[in-house]
XYZ file of C-alpha atoms in Angstrom:
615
model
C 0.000 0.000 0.000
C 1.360 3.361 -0.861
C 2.454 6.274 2.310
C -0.916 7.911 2.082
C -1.840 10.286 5.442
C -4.935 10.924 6.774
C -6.303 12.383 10.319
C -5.467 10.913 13.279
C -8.845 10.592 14.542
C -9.613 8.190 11.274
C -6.396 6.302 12.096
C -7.771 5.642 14.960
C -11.359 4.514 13.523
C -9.728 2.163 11.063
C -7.241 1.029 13.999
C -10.451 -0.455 15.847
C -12.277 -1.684 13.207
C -9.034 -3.901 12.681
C -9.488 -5.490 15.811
C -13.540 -6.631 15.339
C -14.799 -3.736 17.364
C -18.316 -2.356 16.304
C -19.877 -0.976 19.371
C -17.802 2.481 21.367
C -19.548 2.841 24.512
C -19.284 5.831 26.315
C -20.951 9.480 26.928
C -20.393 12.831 25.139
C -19.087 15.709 26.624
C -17.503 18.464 24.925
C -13.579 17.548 24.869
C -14.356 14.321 22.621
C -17.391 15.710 20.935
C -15.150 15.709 17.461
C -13.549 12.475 18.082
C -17.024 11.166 18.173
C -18.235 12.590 14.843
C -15.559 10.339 12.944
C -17.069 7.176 15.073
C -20.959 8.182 13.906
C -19.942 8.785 10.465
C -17.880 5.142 10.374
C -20.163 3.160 8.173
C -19.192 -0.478 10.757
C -18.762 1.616 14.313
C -21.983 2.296 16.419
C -21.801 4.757 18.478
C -23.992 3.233 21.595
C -24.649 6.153 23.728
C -24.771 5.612 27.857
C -26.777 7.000 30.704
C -23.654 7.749 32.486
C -19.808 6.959 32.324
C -20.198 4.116 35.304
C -22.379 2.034 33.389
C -20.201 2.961 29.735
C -17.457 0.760 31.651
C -19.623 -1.956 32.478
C -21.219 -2.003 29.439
C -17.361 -2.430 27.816
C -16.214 -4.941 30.773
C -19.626 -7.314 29.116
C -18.892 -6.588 25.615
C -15.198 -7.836 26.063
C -15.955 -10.478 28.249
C -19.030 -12.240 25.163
C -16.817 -10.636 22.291
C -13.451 -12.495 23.499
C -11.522 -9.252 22.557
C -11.332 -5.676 22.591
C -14.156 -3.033 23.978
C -13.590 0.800 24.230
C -14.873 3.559 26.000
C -14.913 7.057 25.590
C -15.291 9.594 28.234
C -14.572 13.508 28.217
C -11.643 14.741 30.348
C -11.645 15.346 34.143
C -15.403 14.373 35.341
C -16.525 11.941 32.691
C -13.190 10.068 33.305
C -12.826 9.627 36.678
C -17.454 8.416 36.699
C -15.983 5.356 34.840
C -12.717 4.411 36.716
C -14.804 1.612 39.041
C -16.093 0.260 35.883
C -12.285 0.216 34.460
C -10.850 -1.319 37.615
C -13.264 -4.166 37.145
C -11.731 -4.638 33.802
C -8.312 -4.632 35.686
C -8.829 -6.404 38.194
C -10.547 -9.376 36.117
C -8.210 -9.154 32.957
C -10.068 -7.658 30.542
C -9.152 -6.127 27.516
C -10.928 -1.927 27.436
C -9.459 0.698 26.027
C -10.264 4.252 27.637
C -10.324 7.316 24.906
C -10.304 10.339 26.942
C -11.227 13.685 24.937
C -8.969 16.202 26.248
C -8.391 19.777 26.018
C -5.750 20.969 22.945
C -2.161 20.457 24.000
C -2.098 24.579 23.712
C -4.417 25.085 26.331
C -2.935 22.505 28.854
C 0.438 24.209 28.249
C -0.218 27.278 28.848
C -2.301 25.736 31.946
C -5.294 27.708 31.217
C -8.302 27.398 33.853
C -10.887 25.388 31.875
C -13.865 23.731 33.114
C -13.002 20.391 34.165
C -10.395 20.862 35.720
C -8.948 21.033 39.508
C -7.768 24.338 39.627
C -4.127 23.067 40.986
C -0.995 23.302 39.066
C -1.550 19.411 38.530
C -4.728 19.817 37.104
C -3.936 18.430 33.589
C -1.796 15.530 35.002
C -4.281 14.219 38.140
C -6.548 12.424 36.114
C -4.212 10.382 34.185
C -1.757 9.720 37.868
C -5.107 8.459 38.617
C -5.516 6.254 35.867
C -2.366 4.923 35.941
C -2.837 2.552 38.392
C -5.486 1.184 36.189
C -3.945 0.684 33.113
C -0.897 -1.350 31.526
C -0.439 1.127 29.229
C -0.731 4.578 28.618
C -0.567 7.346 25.337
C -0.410 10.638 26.348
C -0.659 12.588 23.737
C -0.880 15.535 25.230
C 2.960 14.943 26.165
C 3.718 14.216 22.104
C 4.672 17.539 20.416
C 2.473 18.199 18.012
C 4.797 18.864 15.696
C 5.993 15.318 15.285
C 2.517 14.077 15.011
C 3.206 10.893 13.588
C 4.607 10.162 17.057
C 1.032 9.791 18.080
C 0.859 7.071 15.687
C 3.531 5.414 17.503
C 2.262 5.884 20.890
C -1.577 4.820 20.329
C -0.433 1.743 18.747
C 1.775 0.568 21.063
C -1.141 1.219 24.035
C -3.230 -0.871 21.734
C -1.190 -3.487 21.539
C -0.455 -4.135 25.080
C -4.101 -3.780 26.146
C -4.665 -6.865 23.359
C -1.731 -8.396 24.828
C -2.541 -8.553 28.735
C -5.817 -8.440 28.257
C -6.123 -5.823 30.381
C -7.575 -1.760 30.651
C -5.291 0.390 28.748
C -5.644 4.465 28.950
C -5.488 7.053 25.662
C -5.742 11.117 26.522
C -6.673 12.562 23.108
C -5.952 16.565 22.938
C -8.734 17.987 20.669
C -6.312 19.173 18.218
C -4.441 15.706 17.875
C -7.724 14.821 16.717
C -7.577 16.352 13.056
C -3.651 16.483 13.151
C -2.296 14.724 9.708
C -0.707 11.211 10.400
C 0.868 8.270 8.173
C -1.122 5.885 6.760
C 1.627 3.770 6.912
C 0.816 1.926 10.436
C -2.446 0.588 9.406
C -0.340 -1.853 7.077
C 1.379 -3.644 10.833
C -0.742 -6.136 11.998
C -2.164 -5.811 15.620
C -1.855 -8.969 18.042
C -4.557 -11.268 18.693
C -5.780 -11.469 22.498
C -5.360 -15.185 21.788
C -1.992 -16.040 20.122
C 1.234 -16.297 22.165
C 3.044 -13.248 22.651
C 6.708 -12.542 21.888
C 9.213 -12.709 24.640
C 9.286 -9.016 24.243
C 5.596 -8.707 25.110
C 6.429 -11.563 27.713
C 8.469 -8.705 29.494
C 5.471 -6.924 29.960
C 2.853 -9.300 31.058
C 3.025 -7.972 34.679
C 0.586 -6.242 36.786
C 0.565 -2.155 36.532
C 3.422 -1.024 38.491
C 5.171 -3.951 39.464
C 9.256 -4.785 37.150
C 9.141 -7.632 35.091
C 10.172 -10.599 36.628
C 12.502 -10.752 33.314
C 14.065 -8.028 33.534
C 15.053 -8.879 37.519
C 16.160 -11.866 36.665
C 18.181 -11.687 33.456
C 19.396 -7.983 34.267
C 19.709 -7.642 37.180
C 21.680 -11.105 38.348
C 23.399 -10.881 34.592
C 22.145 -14.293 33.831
C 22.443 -15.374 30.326
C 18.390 -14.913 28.742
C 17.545 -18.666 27.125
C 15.344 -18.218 24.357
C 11.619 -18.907 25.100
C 10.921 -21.832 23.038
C 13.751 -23.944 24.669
C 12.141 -22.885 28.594
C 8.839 -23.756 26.736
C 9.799 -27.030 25.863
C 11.777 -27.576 29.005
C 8.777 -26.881 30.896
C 6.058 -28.994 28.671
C 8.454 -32.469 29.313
C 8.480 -31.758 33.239
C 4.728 -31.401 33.589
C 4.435 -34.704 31.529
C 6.499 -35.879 33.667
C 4.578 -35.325 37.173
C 1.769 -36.448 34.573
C 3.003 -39.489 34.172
C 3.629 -40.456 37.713
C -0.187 -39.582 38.883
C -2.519 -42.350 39.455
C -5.553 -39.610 40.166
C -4.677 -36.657 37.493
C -7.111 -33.601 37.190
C -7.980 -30.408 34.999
C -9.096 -27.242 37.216
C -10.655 -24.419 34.610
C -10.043 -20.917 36.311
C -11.127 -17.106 34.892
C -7.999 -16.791 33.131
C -8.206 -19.736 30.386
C -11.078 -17.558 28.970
C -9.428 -14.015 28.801
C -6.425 -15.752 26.407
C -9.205 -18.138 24.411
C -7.905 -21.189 25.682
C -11.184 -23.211 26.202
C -10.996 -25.158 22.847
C -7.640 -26.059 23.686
C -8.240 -27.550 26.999
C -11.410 -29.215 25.901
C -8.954 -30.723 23.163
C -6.770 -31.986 25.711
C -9.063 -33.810 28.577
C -11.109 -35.126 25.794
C -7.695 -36.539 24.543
C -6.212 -37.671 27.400
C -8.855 -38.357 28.915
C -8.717 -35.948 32.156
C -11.696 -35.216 34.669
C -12.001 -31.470 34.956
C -13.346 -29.308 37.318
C -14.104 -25.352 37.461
C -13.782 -22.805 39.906
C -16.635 -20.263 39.906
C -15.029 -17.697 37.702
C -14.622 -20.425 34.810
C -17.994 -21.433 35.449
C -19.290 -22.968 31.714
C -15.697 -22.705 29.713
C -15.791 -25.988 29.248
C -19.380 -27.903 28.459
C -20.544 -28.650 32.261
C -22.982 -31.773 30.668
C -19.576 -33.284 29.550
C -18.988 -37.189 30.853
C -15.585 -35.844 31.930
C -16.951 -32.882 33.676
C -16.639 -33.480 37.445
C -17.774 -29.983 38.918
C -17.725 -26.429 40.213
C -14.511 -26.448 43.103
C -14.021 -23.858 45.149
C -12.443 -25.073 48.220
C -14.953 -25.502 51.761
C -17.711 -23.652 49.094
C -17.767 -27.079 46.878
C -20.211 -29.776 46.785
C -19.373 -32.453 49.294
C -18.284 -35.257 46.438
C -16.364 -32.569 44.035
C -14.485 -31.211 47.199
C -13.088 -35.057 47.704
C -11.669 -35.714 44.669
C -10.121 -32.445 43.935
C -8.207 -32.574 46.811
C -7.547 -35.970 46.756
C -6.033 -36.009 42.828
C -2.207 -36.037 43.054
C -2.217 -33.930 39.769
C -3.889 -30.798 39.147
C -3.359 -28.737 35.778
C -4.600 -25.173 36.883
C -5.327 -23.066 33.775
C -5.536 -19.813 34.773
C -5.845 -19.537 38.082
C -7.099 -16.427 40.198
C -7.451 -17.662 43.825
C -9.668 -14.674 45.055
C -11.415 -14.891 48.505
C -15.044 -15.963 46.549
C -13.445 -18.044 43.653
C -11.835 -19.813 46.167
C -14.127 -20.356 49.212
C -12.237 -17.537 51.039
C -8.542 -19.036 50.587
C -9.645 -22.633 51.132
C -8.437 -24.688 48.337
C -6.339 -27.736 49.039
C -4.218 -28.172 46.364
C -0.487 -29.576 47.234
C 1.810 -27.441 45.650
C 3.745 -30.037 44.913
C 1.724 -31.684 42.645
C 0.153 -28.033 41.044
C 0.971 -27.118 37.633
C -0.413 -23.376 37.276
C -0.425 -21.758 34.149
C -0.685 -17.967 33.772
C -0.623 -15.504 31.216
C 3.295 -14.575 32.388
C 4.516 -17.234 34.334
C 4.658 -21.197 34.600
C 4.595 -23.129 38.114
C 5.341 -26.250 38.083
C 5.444 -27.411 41.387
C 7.193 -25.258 43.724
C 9.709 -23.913 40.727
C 8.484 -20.630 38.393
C 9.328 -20.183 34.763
C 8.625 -16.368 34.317
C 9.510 -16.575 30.409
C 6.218 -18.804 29.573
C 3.168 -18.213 28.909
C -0.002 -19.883 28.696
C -0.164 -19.916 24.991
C 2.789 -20.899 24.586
C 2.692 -23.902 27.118
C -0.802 -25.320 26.890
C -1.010 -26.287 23.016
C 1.957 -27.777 23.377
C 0.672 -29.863 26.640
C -1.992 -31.837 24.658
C 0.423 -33.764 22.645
C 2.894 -34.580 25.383
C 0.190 -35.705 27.739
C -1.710 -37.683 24.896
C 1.346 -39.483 23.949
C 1.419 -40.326 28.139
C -2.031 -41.303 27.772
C -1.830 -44.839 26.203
C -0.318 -46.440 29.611
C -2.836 -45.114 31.956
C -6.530 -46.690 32.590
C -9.178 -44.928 30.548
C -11.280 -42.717 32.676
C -14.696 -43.550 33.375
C -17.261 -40.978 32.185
C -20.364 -40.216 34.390
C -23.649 -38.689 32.698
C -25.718 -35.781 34.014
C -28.242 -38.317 35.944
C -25.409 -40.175 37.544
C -23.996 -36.206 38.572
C -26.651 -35.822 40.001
C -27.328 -38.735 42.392
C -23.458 -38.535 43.198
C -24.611 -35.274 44.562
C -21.920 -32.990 42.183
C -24.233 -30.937 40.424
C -27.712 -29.947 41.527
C -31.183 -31.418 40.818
C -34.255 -30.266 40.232
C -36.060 -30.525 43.599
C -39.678 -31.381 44.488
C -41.800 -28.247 45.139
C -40.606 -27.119 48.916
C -43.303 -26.710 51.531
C -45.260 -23.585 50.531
C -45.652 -21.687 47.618
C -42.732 -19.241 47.765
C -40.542 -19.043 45.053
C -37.264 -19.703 47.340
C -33.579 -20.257 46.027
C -33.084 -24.269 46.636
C -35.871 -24.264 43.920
C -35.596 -21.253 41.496
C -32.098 -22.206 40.497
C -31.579 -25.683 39.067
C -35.607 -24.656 37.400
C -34.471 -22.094 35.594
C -31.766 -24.080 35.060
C -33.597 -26.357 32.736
C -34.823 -23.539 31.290
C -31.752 -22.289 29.732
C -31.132 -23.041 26.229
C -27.765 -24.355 24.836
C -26.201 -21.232 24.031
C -27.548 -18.498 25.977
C -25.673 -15.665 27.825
C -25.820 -15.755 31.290
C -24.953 -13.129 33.504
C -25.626 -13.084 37.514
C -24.954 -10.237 39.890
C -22.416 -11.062 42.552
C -25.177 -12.181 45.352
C -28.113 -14.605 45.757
C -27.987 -14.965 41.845
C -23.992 -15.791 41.318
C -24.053 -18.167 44.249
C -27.283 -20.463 43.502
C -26.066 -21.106 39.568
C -22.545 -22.443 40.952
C -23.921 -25.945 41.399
C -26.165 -26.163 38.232
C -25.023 -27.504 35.546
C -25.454 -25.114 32.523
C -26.460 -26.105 29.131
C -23.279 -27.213 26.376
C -22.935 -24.266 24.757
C -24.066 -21.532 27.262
C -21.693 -18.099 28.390
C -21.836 -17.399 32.105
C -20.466 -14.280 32.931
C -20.411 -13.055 36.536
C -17.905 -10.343 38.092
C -16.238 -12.893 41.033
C -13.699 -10.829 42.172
C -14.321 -6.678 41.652
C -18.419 -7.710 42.358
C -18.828 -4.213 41.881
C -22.765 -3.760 42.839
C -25.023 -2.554 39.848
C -22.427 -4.211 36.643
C -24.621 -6.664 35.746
C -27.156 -4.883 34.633
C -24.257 -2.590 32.438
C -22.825 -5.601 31.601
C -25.898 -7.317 30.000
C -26.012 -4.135 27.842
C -22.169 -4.777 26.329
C -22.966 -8.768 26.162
C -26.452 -8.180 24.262
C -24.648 -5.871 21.835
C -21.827 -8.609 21.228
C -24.556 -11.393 20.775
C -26.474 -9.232 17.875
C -22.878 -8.891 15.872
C -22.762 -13.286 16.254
C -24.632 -15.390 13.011
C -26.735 -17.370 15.373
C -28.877 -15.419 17.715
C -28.609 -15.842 21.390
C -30.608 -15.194 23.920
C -29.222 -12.832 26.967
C -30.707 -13.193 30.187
C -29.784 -11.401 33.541
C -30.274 -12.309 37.095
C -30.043 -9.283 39.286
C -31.155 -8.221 42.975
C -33.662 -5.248 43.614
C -30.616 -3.450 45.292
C -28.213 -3.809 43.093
C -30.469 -3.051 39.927
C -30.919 0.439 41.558
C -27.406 1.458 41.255
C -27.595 1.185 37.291
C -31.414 0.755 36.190
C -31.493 3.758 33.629
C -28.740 1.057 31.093
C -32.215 -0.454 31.176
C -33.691 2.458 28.910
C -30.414 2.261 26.935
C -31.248 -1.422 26.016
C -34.323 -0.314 25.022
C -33.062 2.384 22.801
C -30.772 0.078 21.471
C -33.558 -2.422 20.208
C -32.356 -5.033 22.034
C -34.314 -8.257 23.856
C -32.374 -9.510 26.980
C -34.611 -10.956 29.836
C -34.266 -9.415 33.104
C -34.962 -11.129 36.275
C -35.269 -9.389 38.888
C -35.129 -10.617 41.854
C -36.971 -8.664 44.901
C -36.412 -9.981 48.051
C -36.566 -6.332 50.241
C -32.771 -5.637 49.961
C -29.203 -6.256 50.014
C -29.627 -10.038 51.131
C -25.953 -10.972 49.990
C -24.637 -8.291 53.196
C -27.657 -9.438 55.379
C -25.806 -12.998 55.033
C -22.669 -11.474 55.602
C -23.389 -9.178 58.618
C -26.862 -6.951 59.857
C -29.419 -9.069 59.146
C -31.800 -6.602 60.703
C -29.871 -3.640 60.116
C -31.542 -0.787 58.500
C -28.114 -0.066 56.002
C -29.009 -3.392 54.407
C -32.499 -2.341 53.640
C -33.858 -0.074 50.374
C -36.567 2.019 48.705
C -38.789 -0.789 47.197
C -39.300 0.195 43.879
C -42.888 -0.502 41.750
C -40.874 -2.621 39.152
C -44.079 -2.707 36.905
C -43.537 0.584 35.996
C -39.420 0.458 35.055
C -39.831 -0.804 31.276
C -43.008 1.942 30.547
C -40.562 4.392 32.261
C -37.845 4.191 30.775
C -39.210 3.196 27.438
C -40.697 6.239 27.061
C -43.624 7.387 24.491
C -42.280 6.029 21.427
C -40.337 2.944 22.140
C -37.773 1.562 19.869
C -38.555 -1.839 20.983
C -41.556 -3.926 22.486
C -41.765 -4.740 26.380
C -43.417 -6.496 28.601
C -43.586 -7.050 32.303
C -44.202 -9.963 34.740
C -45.025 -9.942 38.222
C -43.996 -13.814 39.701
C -44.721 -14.864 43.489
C -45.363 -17.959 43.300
C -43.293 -21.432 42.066
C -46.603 -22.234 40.030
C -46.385 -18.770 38.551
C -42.759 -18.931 37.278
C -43.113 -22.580 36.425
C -46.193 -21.916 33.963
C -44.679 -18.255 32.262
C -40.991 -20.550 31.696
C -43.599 -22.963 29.745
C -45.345 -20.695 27.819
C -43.774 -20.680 24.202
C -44.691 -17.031 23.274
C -42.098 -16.136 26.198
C -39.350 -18.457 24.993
C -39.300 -16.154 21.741
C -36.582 -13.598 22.472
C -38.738 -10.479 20.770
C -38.965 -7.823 23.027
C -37.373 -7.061 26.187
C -38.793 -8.483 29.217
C -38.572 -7.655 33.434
C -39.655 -10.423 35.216
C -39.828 -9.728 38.624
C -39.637 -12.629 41.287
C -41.017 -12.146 44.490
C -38.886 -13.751 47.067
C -38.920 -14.091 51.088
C -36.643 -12.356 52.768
C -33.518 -13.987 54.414
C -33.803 -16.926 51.959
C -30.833 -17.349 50.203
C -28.649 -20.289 48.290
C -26.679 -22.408 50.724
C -23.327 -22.094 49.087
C -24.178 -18.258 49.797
C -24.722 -18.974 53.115
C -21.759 -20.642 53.839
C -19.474 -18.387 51.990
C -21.158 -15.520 53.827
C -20.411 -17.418 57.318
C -16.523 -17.885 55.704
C -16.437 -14.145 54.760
C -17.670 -12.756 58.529
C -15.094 -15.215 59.836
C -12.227 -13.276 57.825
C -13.577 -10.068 58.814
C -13.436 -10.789 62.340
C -10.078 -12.259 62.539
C -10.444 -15.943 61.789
C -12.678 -15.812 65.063
C-alpha cells in the first residue's frame, strides 16, 4: 500500500475496526465531541450512547468479556473520566481487555495551563486524572505529552497502548488533545498487523505481562543477576516435558478451569486436551461454563470448603492438578480454602509457569498449553481410561444440583428457582448473575453445552450486571446465530444502574431481566446486619421500570411480569410465546426475605469469619 496520510482521529477509527470492534460505549461531553463525529460517520462503528460513564465501563467490561476481545470507551476529560474508573478497575482487576479514549483539552491550552472547566484548579490539574488512571492501566498514550509537531509520534504511541491492552488483556488508557484529533498522520501503520488477544506473545511482550506497576520478573532476573536470557521456546519445551512428567507419575490426574483460560481463548484447547487424554475437569466459579458442564468428563464447580461435598473429595484428593488460569480470590476460592499440594500443582498464567514449587517467568499460557496436549496424549496410552459419568449419575453422586420437588409452601425460594431455571436455559444463551443470591445459587447447576456465564467474582462491583448485560447483548447481535441474553439481578443492586435499562431499550435489544426482589441487600444481610436498617432499600414498583424508561415512542416492544409464586414462574418458563426472544422483558420474582442459596450462606459465614479475625 502506498504512504498515504490521513487524520489521526480516522487512524484511529480504522485502527479499531481492525481489531472486530463495532460498538464504542461511552458518553459525550464536549472535549471528545469531534472524536465522536468520525465514530458516527464510520459506516461499521456504532456509536452506543450511555446514561452515564459508570455504566459505559460496564457495558465495555460485558462486551469484552461475550466478544473475546477488545471493547472501548470514551469519556470527556476530568469528570466523565474519573465516573468510569470503578467500571475500568473491574476490567483490571478481572483481565479484561478496554481501552479508555479520553477527549482532552488541545495540547495549547494545557500548556499554557489555562483554567478550563473540568479541571482542579491546581498546578496538577492536567496531570491528576491520568496519575489516577495509571494505576489502572498497563499502558498509557499521552498525547498531550507528544509535540504536536511530530505528530506521527502519536501514531507510535496509540499503537503501542493498543497493543499491550490486546496483549494482557487488560484496561489500557489514551488522553486525546482535541487538536491531535484532526492532526495529519501516516497511513503507513495501518499496514502492521495488531496482536490477537489469543496467540502467544513474543518474549518481548512476555516482558510486559506484569501487573501495573510492578518490574518484570525478566528483567530482575536476566538484568539484574546478569544471567544469560535462554530463548523462550527452549524454557517452553523444558517446561512442557516436566509437567508430563509429574503427569506421568499420577494415578488420580485432574484439569481445574479458572477465569484466566477464557481471557487468552484457551477453552478449545483444553477441551482438546481432557477429551484426549482423557482428564476429569473441574471449574472454579469464575470459569464457570468454559468448558461444556454436561460433559462425561466434567466433574464440577470447586471452590475449596464452598464445593459440593463429592467434588471437594476428589479435587483434593487427585495427586495432579493442571490449573489453567488460576485467580485464587477470597469468593473463587471459598475464602482461601483450596487444598491443592503445591507439589503436585501445575499453574499456568498468562506470564509465568509453576510447576510445582519452581516458576518459569519466560512462559506463557499460549505458549505452554497447546503444546501440553500432545505430550500428555502421547502419556495417555499407559494409563486406565477414565470412566465418564452422565448428568443423571452427577446428580445422584450429589456434584451438580437437581431439580427438587416443590418445597413446603408456595414461595418461590432459592433451593428451587435455580436448578428450574436451570432447565430452562437453552444451549447457548448468555448468562450473567450479579455477585449475590444470583452468582451463588447457579454455581452448582449444571449449565447447558454451549451456554456463556459471565459473573464479576472478584471486583463484584454492585449494579455491573445490569451494564454488563447491555455490552454482552450488543456482542450477541454482531454473532450469526442469535442468542438469547438473560440477567439475574437483585432489587438493590439493579438500583445502582437501572437507567442502562432504557439504553437497552433504545438500542432495540431483547435480553430478559430477572429481577429478583427480596426487600434488599440479602448478599450483606448474610454477611453481617441481618436486621440492620443499612441493608435495607426504597422498594421500587418494578411494573412501571420498562413503561418508564421506554418512554412514548419505544424503539422496541416490552413487557412485564409480576412472579410470586413457584406455580407462577413454572407456567410463564412454559409458555412458548415467552421463549421467543422479541422484546425485552422484566420479570420480577417475588422472594422471602432472608432466603438465600446455601453455598451463599456458607461463603457468607466464611467471609464474617475473615472479617473478624479468623474468630
Amino acid at each position: 500500500m502506498p504512504d498515504t496520510t490521513m487524520e489521526f482521529a480516522k487512524y484511529i477509527v480504522e485502527r479499531l475496526k481492525q481489531t472486530g470492534v463495532k460498538q464504542i460505549f461511552g458518553v459525550p461531553g464536549d472535549y471528545n465531541l469531534e472524536f465522536l463525529d468520525y465514530i458516527e460517520n464510520d459506516s461499521v462503528l456504532n456509536w452506543v450512547g450511555n446514561a452515564n460513564e459508570l455504566n459505559a465501563a460496564y457495558a465495555a467490561d460485558g462486551y469484552a468479556r461475550i466478544k473475546g476481545g477488545l471493547a472501548v470507551l470514551v469519556t470527556t476529560f476530568g469528570v466523565g473520566e474519573l465516573s468510569a474508573l470503578n467500571g475500568v478497575a473491574g476490567s483490571l482487576s478481572e483481565r479484561l481487555p478496554v481501552l479508555h479514549i479520553v477527549g482532552a483539552p488541545s495540547t495549547r491550552m494545557q500548556r499554557s495551563h489555562a483554567l478550563l472547566h473540568h479541571t482542579l484548579n491546581t498546578p496538577s490539574s492536567f496531570t491528576a486524572f491520568s496519575d489516577m488512571s495509571k494505576q489502572l492501566s498497563c499502558s498509557m498514550a499521552l498525547l498531550n505529552q507528544v509535540s504536536p509537531d511530530t505528530p506521527n509520534a502519536f501514531v507510535d504511541v496509540f499503537d503501542e497502548t493498543l497493543r499491550q491492552c490486546l496483549t494482557q488483556c487488560r484496561p489500557a488508557y489514551v488522553e486525546l488533545p482535541m487538536d491531535a484529533v484532526r492532526a495529519i498522520v501516516s497511513s503507513r501503520g495501518l499496514q502492521v498487523p495488531l496482536p490477537e488477544p489469543h496467540a502467544a506473545p513474543s518474549l518481548d511482550a512476555l516482558r510486559q505481562l506484569t501487573p501495573p506497576g510492578t518490574p518484570s520478573p525478566i528483567n530482575r532476573l536476566y538484568k539484574e543477576f546478569g544471567y544469560f536470557e535462554p530463548k523462550p521456546d527452549v524454557v517452553t519445551e523444558h517446561v512442557v516435558k516436566l509437567i508430563a512428567k509429574l503427569y506421568e507419575n499420577a494415578k488420580r490426574p485432574i484439569v481445574l478451569v479458572d477465569a484466566c483460560a477464557a481471557r487468552f481463548g484457551m477453552g478449545p484447547i483444553i477441551r482438546h486436551l481432557v477429551e484426549a487424554c482423557g482428564i476429569r475437569f473441574f471449574t472454579t466459579p469464575m470459569g464457570k461454563a468454559i468448558l461444556d458442564e454436561h460433559h462425561p468428563l466434567y466433574g464440577g464447580c470447586y471452590a475449596g470448603r464452598n464445593s459440593l461435598a463429592p467434588v471437594r473429595e476428589e479435587v483434593e484428593a487427585s495427586d495432579f492438578v493442571l490449573y489453567v488460569g488460576s485467580l485464587k480470590s477470597d469468593f473463587n476460592s471459598g475464602s482461601f480454602s483450596v487444598h491443592i499440594d503445591d507439589a503436585h500443582a501445575v499453574k499456568l498464567h498468562s506470564y509465568t509457569t509453576q510447576v510445582g514449587y519452581a516458576q518459569f517467568p519466560t512462559t506463557d499460557i499460549r505458549h505452554v498449553l497447546p503444546q501440553l496436549v500432545g505430550a500428555l496424549e502421547a502419556v495417555k496410552s499407559a494409563r486406565s481410561p477414565t470412566v465418564g459419568e452422565s448428568l443423571e449419575e452427577k446428580m445422584k453422586q450429589g456434584r451438580v444440583a437437581t431439580l427438587v420437588d416443590r418445597p413446603e409452601g408456595k414461595d418461590i425460594v432459592h433451593k428451587w428457582l435455580w436448578p428450574r431455571v436451570g432447565s430452562w436455559f437453552h444451549d447457548n444463551d448468555i448468562i450473567i448473575t450479579e455477585t449475590g443470591t444470583s452468582s451463588f445459587g447457579l454455581l452448582p447447576v449444571p449449565l447447558p453445552s454451549h451456554a456463556t456465564y459471565s459473573a464479576q467474582v472478584l471486583w463484584g462491583s454492585i449494579g455491573w450486571s445490569v451494564g454488563a448485560t447491555l455490552g454482552a447483548a450488543l456482542a450477541a447481535e454482531e454473532e450469526e446465530d442469535k442468542r438469547r441474553t438473560i440477567l439475574f439481578v437483585g432489587d438493590g443492586s439493579l438500583q445502582l444502574t437501572v437507567q442502562e435499562i432504557g439504553t437497552m431499550v433504545r438500542r432495540g435489544l431483547h435480553p430478559y431481566l430477572f429481577v429478583l426482589n427480596n426487600d434488599g441487600y440479602e448478599i450483606e444481610r448474610q454477611i453481617h446486619g441481618r436486621t440492620a436498617e443499612y441493608n435495607n432499600i426504597q422498594l421500587y414498583d418494578h411494573q412501571l421500570l420498562l413503561p418508564f424508561l421506554a418512554g412514548k415512542n419505544p424503539a422496541t416492544p416490552f413487557e412485564s411480569h409480576v412472579v410470586r409464586t413457584q406455580d407462577e414462574l413454572h407456567r410463564l418458563l412454559l409458555d412458548e410465546k415467552f421463549n421467543i426472544p422479541d422484546r425485552i422483558r422484566l420479570i420480577e420474582l417475588v422472594m422471602p426475605k432472608g432466603d438465600a442459596p446455601e453455598t451463599l450462606i456458607f461463603q457468607a459465614r466464611l467471609t464474617a469469619e475473615a472479617n473478624n479475625g479468623g474468630h
